[in-house]
Amino acid sequence: MPLRTPSSSAPRAGSVSGKLRAMVWLIVLPPLLLSVIAGMAVFHTERRAAVAAATETAEALSLVTDREMAVRTALLQALSVSPSLAEGRLEQFQGEAARLVAGSPNTIVLATAEGRQLINTRIAWGQALPAAGGFTDGIDSRRRLLVSNLYLGPVDRRFSFAVRVPVTVLGQPMYLGYGSPVSEMQQIFRQQPLPEGWLGVVLDRNGVVIARTRDPEKRVGQRASANMLAALGRGDQGVVDARTLDGEPVFTVFSRAPDSGWVVLIGLSQSELAKGAWTAFAMMLALSMVFIVLALVLARRMSRAIADPLRRLRKDAIRMGGGATIVEAAGGVDEIDVVQHALATASRERAGNEQRLREEIDAAVEQTRRAQQAVLRSQKLEALGRLTGGIAHDFNNLLQTMTTGLQLARRLSTDPRADTALDACQRATGKAAQLTRQLLAFGRPQVGHEAVIDLRRQLPELMALAGGAVGTAVEVELLIDEDLWPVRTDPVQLELAVLNLALNARDAMHGRGRLTVSARNRMLAEGDPVGLAPELLPGDYVAIAVRDTGDGMSQEQMERAFEPFFTTKPVGQGTGLGLAQVYALARSAGGTAGIISKIGLGTEVTLWLPRSHGRTASDVEAQGQVLTVPSSAPERRFAGTVLLVEDEPSVRELTAQALEERGFTVKTAPTADQALDQLRGGLAADVVLTDIVMPGARSGVDLARTLKVLKPTLPVVLASGHPVRIEEAPNVPLVPKPYDVDVLAAVLAEAMNPTGEAV
């Protein structure tokens, strides 16, 4: 409902001005002159106050502008520490960036220093990307924030602005940008509303309009007036008499944001300021009339006409303060009716704002709850990985004690029946050691390490673990070619892929059926069809197929099966990432994955991995050289002094006893520091056997590196049951726990006599 305003002609009898008309004729010249002088003084006072208030507002809004840029910069800085960005896994990083801006009009861009885009969250991965358009005219290096000027978005063709931060990707300097449409900057005027009649404008460093309180859709992209640009060139703050882009004369107060260099303008209409002076003059004139006797009589008559509407207005204000919605009603006085209409409008708007605020608070609480749940899930997974590695380390020490003790018992035993029992115990410890290695494969903190894999050895170990995961009601069959070729891929990711396929098969069979895993050599010639994987190039491949007797899949489901987040499982029972990980593994290895399925007859998922001609890593673990000898080697006698560094007392004592049984002289130390003290004290050792993970300031790797400097001719052999990396000592032999004492003795002898000369 539009506000009713009095006509600009002669005041009507029903208005306040009409009722005061008789009083005006009673004013004499001195009070009138006094009113004029007071009005002028009020005009200048109000102008100074308005300019001061506008200056404070401009400075505050400039800081709000910087805050908006700083928030975006902080988001980019948080995103820039993502490991996927530093390691160059840009497709994964694009997914992380896309999730950050999901549901918003903002865009995250990764671009080279020359402006070539590598990632744009508005464009799907793999599609052609436009050149970065936000910083073509350079940046202001004096500013703390890297903020662009206004530019036309290359994808959505909307006026936009951007911030960016420098990042390093695989050692190359690049920029991570956060682009937003100018409508995002318009919100500062919604969050910080200006008084009625004020004009707010945000300019970029070139003086181009970014946001505006009036007609932003018409004025965004236009440059400020010439005299305004000249004033901006003379300083970062000031007051200018200028005209708006609409042609209205205004007093303009401007303030430049310190961090971004953008400028906030506050325009005060000269006519509005003059109107305020006239209002002040009328008020002073009315105040003068109060002191005139005749005015008192007229005021009494007027009070009867105004008192009732004012009382109703007071009640409405009190009701509004209590949260009620005011109903609009005419009171007979135009000015009071306008105020009452404003109260009614404000009460309706407040009720709507309160409802929106409640909805926003509920949404924010729900979002916070979901974020907390995601963090808890992530922390649980991280804790599970650490717990797995720690348990496996301790369990390997226990297995080492049992293995060494069993070997000592065998040497001391003379009863054949005891030998049979000891054989059974050794087989049990061997199975336990195999289970520990499988646990370490899933709890290993380092992933992404490729190696040449012998699937004939890897798959049986993995299926032993998968068999327990799918349940005893599922019959598991493994078929492997005897001359199966090796492949080169990430062993951990391969294990996860096969296990994911096995678990998917179990779900498709509802926990009961037949699961067949096969690994075959396949030679593909030109034009040879490969089911749903026709993109393979001709060559030699190893096909790993997982087949089930479950429900099967429709054609539409097969076509979308490898899409991330696509799943046919109920909500909460599947993420849709299992098959996506399988496909990503195959593609990263140079192969692919395909699906063949029929409803009611089951599904077969096949990984096609290129054949590798490299040397397999069956005797290498954790990137350290592991030396072994056949368990059937004839018993030998050895000589030499071994310094055994082991923090676990039971492992240290039994290993020392076992080595002494084989002819070595053994000295022990519980920590690397004590071992160094013994060597500095004159201990003549021929070889050092040290655990890797130990208490104290030095690990076994640190001890090996120190001895490389202090005693370069003294050989060192490492032993560990923990999934650690030893790139710092790549040429040091590594014996994985639990080790066979005969194998260990041979490794020590080899380390003391690397040339193979007889001793």
mmCIF file with all atom_site columns, N, CA and C in Angstrom, residues 23 50 61 123 149 179 186 236 256 269 325 367 395 410 454 518 558-559 641 675 680 683 698 710 718 729 750:
data_model
loop_
_atom_site.group_PDB
_atom_site.id
_atom_site.type_symbol
_atom_site.label_atom_id
_atom_site.label_alt_id
_atom_site.label_comp_id
_atom_site.label_asym_id
_atom_site.label_entity_id
_atom_site.label_seq_id
_atom_site.pdbx_PDB_ins_code
_atom_site.Cartn_x
_atom_site.Cartn_y
_atom_site.Cartn_z
_atom_site.occupancy
_atom_site.B_iso_or_equiv
_atom_site.pdbx_formal_charge
_atom_site.auth_seq_id
_atom_site.auth_comp_id
_atom_site.auth_asym_id
_atom_site.auth_atom_id
_atom_site.pdbx_PDB_model_num
ATOM 1  N N  . MET A 1 23  ? -1.412 30.000  13.227  1.00 0.00 ? 23  MET A N  1
ATOM 2  C CA . MET A 1 23  ? -0.373 30.406  14.156  1.00 0.00 ? 23  MET A CA 1
ATOM 3  C C  . MET A 1 23  ? 0.753  31.154  13.440  1.00 0.00 ? 23  MET A C  1
ATOM 4  N N  . ALA A 1 50  ? 25.964 15.139  8.896   1.00 0.00 ? 50  ALA A N  1
ATOM 5  C CA . ALA A 1 50  ? 25.707 14.127  7.858   1.00 0.00 ? 50  ALA A CA 1
ATOM 6  C C  . ALA A 1 50  ? 26.988 13.710  7.166   1.00 0.00 ? 50  ALA A C  1
ATOM 7  N N  . LEU A 1 61  ? 32.155 0.656   5.670   1.00 0.00 ? 61  LEU A N  1
ATOM 8  C CA . LEU A 1 61  ? 31.830 -0.207  4.530   1.00 0.00 ? 61  LEU A CA 1
ATOM 9  C C  . LEU A 1 61  ? 33.074 -0.612  3.759   1.00 0.00 ? 61  LEU A C  1
ATOM 10 N N  . ILE A 1 123 ? 33.220 -25.850 -14.915 1.00 0.00 ? 123 ILE A N  1
ATOM 11 C CA . ILE A 1 123 ? 33.383 -26.671 -16.112 1.00 0.00 ? 123 ILE A CA 1
ATOM 12 C C  . ILE A 1 123 ? 33.849 -28.045 -15.663 1.00 0.00 ? 123 ILE A C  1
ATOM 13 N N  . ASN A 1 149 ? 39.905 -6.224  -10.560 1.00 0.00 ? 149 ASN A N  1
ATOM 14 C CA . ASN A 1 149 ? 38.892 -5.247  -10.884 1.00 0.00 ? 149 ASN A CA 1
ATOM 15 C C  . ASN A 1 149 ? 37.699 -5.977  -11.485 1.00 0.00 ? 149 ASN A C  1
ATOM 16 N N  . GLY A 1 179 ? 36.277 -16.575 -7.777  1.00 0.00 ? 179 GLY A N  1
ATOM 17 C CA . GLY A 1 179 ? 35.498 -15.596 -8.504  1.00 0.00 ? 179 GLY A CA 1
ATOM 18 C C  . GLY A 1 179 ? 34.061 -15.563 -8.025  1.00 0.00 ? 179 GLY A C  1
ATOM 19 N N  . GLN A 1 186 ? 26.811 -6.990  -3.568  1.00 0.00 ? 186 GLN A N  1
ATOM 20 C CA . GLN A 1 186 ? 25.632 -6.164  -3.305  1.00 0.00 ? 186 GLN A CA 1
ATOM 21 C C  . GLN A 1 186 ? 25.094 -6.411  -1.901  1.00 0.00 ? 186 GLN A C  1
ATOM 22 N N  . ASP A 1 236 ? 43.031 8.853   -0.657  1.00 0.00 ? 236 ASP A N  1
ATOM 23 C CA . ASP A 1 236 ? 42.230 7.686   -0.325  1.00 0.00 ? 236 ASP A CA 1
ATOM 24 C C  . ASP A 1 236 ? 40.941 8.047   0.400   1.00 0.00 ? 236 ASP A C  1
ATOM 25 N N  . ARG A 1 256 ? 38.826 4.697   0.613   1.00 0.00 ? 256 ARG A N  1
ATOM 26 C CA . ARG A 1 256 ? 39.429 3.569   -0.086  1.00 0.00 ? 256 ARG A CA 1
ATOM 27 C C  . ARG A 1 256 ? 39.758 2.462   0.920   1.00 0.00 ? 256 ARG A C  1
ATOM 28 N N  . SER A 1 269 ? 22.217 13.599  -0.873  1.00 0.00 ? 269 SER A N  1
ATOM 29 C CA . SER A 1 269 ? 21.499 14.488  -1.778  1.00 0.00 ? 269 SER A CA 1
ATOM 30 C C  . SER A 1 269 ? 21.474 15.903  -1.222  1.00 0.00 ? 269 SER A C  1
ATOM 31 N N  . THR A 1 325 ? 1.705  -7.793  15.405  1.00 0.00 ? 325 THR A N  1
ATOM 32 C CA . THR A 1 325 ? 1.635  -7.207  14.071  1.00 0.00 ? 325 THR A CA 1
ATOM 33 C C  . THR A 1 325 ? 0.573  -6.117  14.072  1.00 0.00 ? 325 THR A C  1
ATOM 34 N N  . GLN A 1 367 ? 23.628 -27.602 9.379   1.00 0.00 ? 367 GLN A N  1
ATOM 35 C CA . GLN A 1 367 ? 24.888 -27.674 8.641   1.00 0.00 ? 367 GLN A CA 1
ATOM 36 C C  . GLN A 1 367 ? 26.060 -27.938 9.579   1.00 0.00 ? 367 GLN A C  1
ATOM 37 N N  . PHE A 1 395 ? 52.108 -56.524 17.575  1.00 0.00 ? 395 PHE A N  1
ATOM 38 C CA . PHE A 1 395 ? 51.837 -57.930 17.294  1.00 0.00 ? 395 PHE A CA 1
ATOM 39 C C  . PHE A 1 395 ? 53.025 -58.587 16.610  1.00 0.00 ? 395 PHE A C  1
ATOM 40 N N  . ARG A 1 410 ? 63.127 -75.886 18.727  1.00 0.00 ? 410 ARG A N  1
ATOM 41 C CA . ARG A 1 410 ? 63.392 -76.957 17.769  1.00 0.00 ? 410 ARG A CA 1
ATOM 42 C C  . ARG A 1 410 ? 64.835 -77.436 17.856  1.00 0.00 ? 410 ARG A C  1
ATOM 43 N N  . ASP A 1 454 ? 53.457 -59.196 -8.415  1.00 0.00 ? 454 ASP A N  1
ATOM 44 C CA . ASP A 1 454 ? 53.232 -60.576 -8.833  1.00 0.00 ? 454 ASP A CA 1
ATOM 45 C C  . ASP A 1 454 ? 51.871 -60.988 -8.273  1.00 0.00 ? 454 ASP A C  1
ATOM 46 N N  . SER A 1 518 ? 39.100 -64.310 -10.895 1.00 0.00 ? 518 SER A N  1
ATOM 47 C CA . SER A 1 518 ? 40.039 -64.918 -11.841 1.00 0.00 ? 518 SER A CA 1
ATOM 48 C C  . SER A 1 518 ? 41.024 -63.875 -12.331 1.00 0.00 ? 518 SER A C  1
ATOM 49 N N  . MET A 1 558 ? 24.408 -50.283 -15.557 1.00 0.00 ? 558 MET A N  1
ATOM 50 C CA . MET A 1 558 ? 25.762 -50.582 -16.039 1.00 0.00 ? 558 MET A CA 1
ATOM 51 C C  . MET A 1 558 ? 26.424 -49.347 -16.635 1.00 0.00 ? 558 MET A C  1
ATOM 52 N N  . GLU A 1 559 ? 25.640 -48.534 -17.371 1.00 0.00 ? 559 GLU A N  1
ATOM 53 C CA . GLU A 1 559 ? 26.216 -47.348 -18.003 1.00 0.00 ? 559 GLU A CA 1
ATOM 54 C C  . GLU A 1 559 ? 26.650 -46.313 -16.976 1.00 0.00 ? 559 GLU A C  1
ATOM 55 N N  . THR A 1 641 ? 80.956 -60.494 15.427  1.00 0.00 ? 641 THR A N  1
ATOM 56 C CA . THR A 1 641 ? 80.299 -59.825 16.559  1.00 0.00 ? 641 THR A CA 1
ATOM 57 C C  . THR A 1 641 ? 79.140 -58.989 16.034  1.00 0.00 ? 641 THR A C  1
ATOM 58 N N  . ALA A 1 675 ? 73.531 -47.729 21.829  1.00 0.00 ? 675 ALA A N  1
ATOM 59 C CA . ALA A 1 675 ? 74.377 -48.427 20.852  1.00 0.00 ? 675 ALA A CA 1
ATOM 60 C C  . ALA A 1 675 ? 75.529 -47.543 20.400  1.00 0.00 ? 675 ALA A C  1
ATOM 61 N N  . ARG A 1 680 ? 81.242 -45.893 20.485  1.00 0.00 ? 680 ARG A N  1
ATOM 62 C CA . ARG A 1 680 ? 82.234 -44.859 20.790  1.00 0.00 ? 680 ARG A CA 1
ATOM 63 C C  . ARG A 1 680 ? 83.171 -45.322 21.906  1.00 0.00 ? 680 ARG A C  1
ATOM 64 N N  . LEU A 1 683 ? 83.636 -50.696 21.415  1.00 0.00 ? 683 LEU A N  1
ATOM 65 C CA . LEU A 1 683 ? 83.085 -51.989 21.040  1.00 0.00 ? 683 LEU A CA 1
ATOM 66 C C  . LEU A 1 683 ? 83.440 -52.276 19.579  1.00 0.00 ? 683 LEU A C  1
ATOM 67 N N  . ARG A 1 698 ? 66.607 -41.121 18.636  1.00 0.00 ? 698 ARG A N  1
ATOM 68 C CA . ARG A 1 698 ? 66.989 -41.656 17.328  1.00 0.00 ? 698 ARG A CA 1
ATOM 69 C C  . ARG A 1 698 ? 66.200 -42.927 17.017  1.00 0.00 ? 698 ARG A C  1
ATOM 70 N N  . LEU A 1 710 ? 80.001 -41.809 10.952  1.00 0.00 ? 710 LEU A N  1
ATOM 71 C CA . LEU A 1 710 ? 81.008 -42.104 11.971  1.00 0.00 ? 710 LEU A CA 1
ATOM 72 C C  . LEU A 1 710 ? 81.830 -43.348 11.625  1.00 0.00 ? 710 LEU A C  1
ATOM 73 N N  . LEU A 1 718 ? 68.593 -53.359 8.985   1.00 0.00 ? 718 LEU A N  1
ATOM 74 C CA . LEU A 1 718 ? 67.400 -52.859 9.659   1.00 0.00 ? 718 LEU A CA 1
ATOM 75 C C  . LEU A 1 718 ? 66.369 -53.973 9.792   1.00 0.00 ? 718 LEU A C  1
ATOM 76 N N  . ALA A 1 729 ? 67.458 -44.163 3.999   1.00 0.00 ? 729 ALA A N  1
ATOM 77 C CA . ALA A 1 729 ? 68.533 -45.162 3.974   1.00 0.00 ? 729 ALA A CA 1
ATOM 78 C C  . ALA A 1 729 ? 68.184 -46.219 2.933   1.00 0.00 ? 729 ALA A C  1
ATOM 79 N N  . GLU A 1 750 ? 75.899 -61.948 4.997   1.00 0.00 ? 750 GLU A N  1
ATOM 80 C CA . GLU A 1 750 ? 76.014 -61.279 3.700   1.00 0.00 ? 750 GLU A CA 1
ATOM 81 C C  . GLU A 1 750 ? 76.428 -59.820 3.891   1.00 0.00 ? 750 GLU A C  1
#
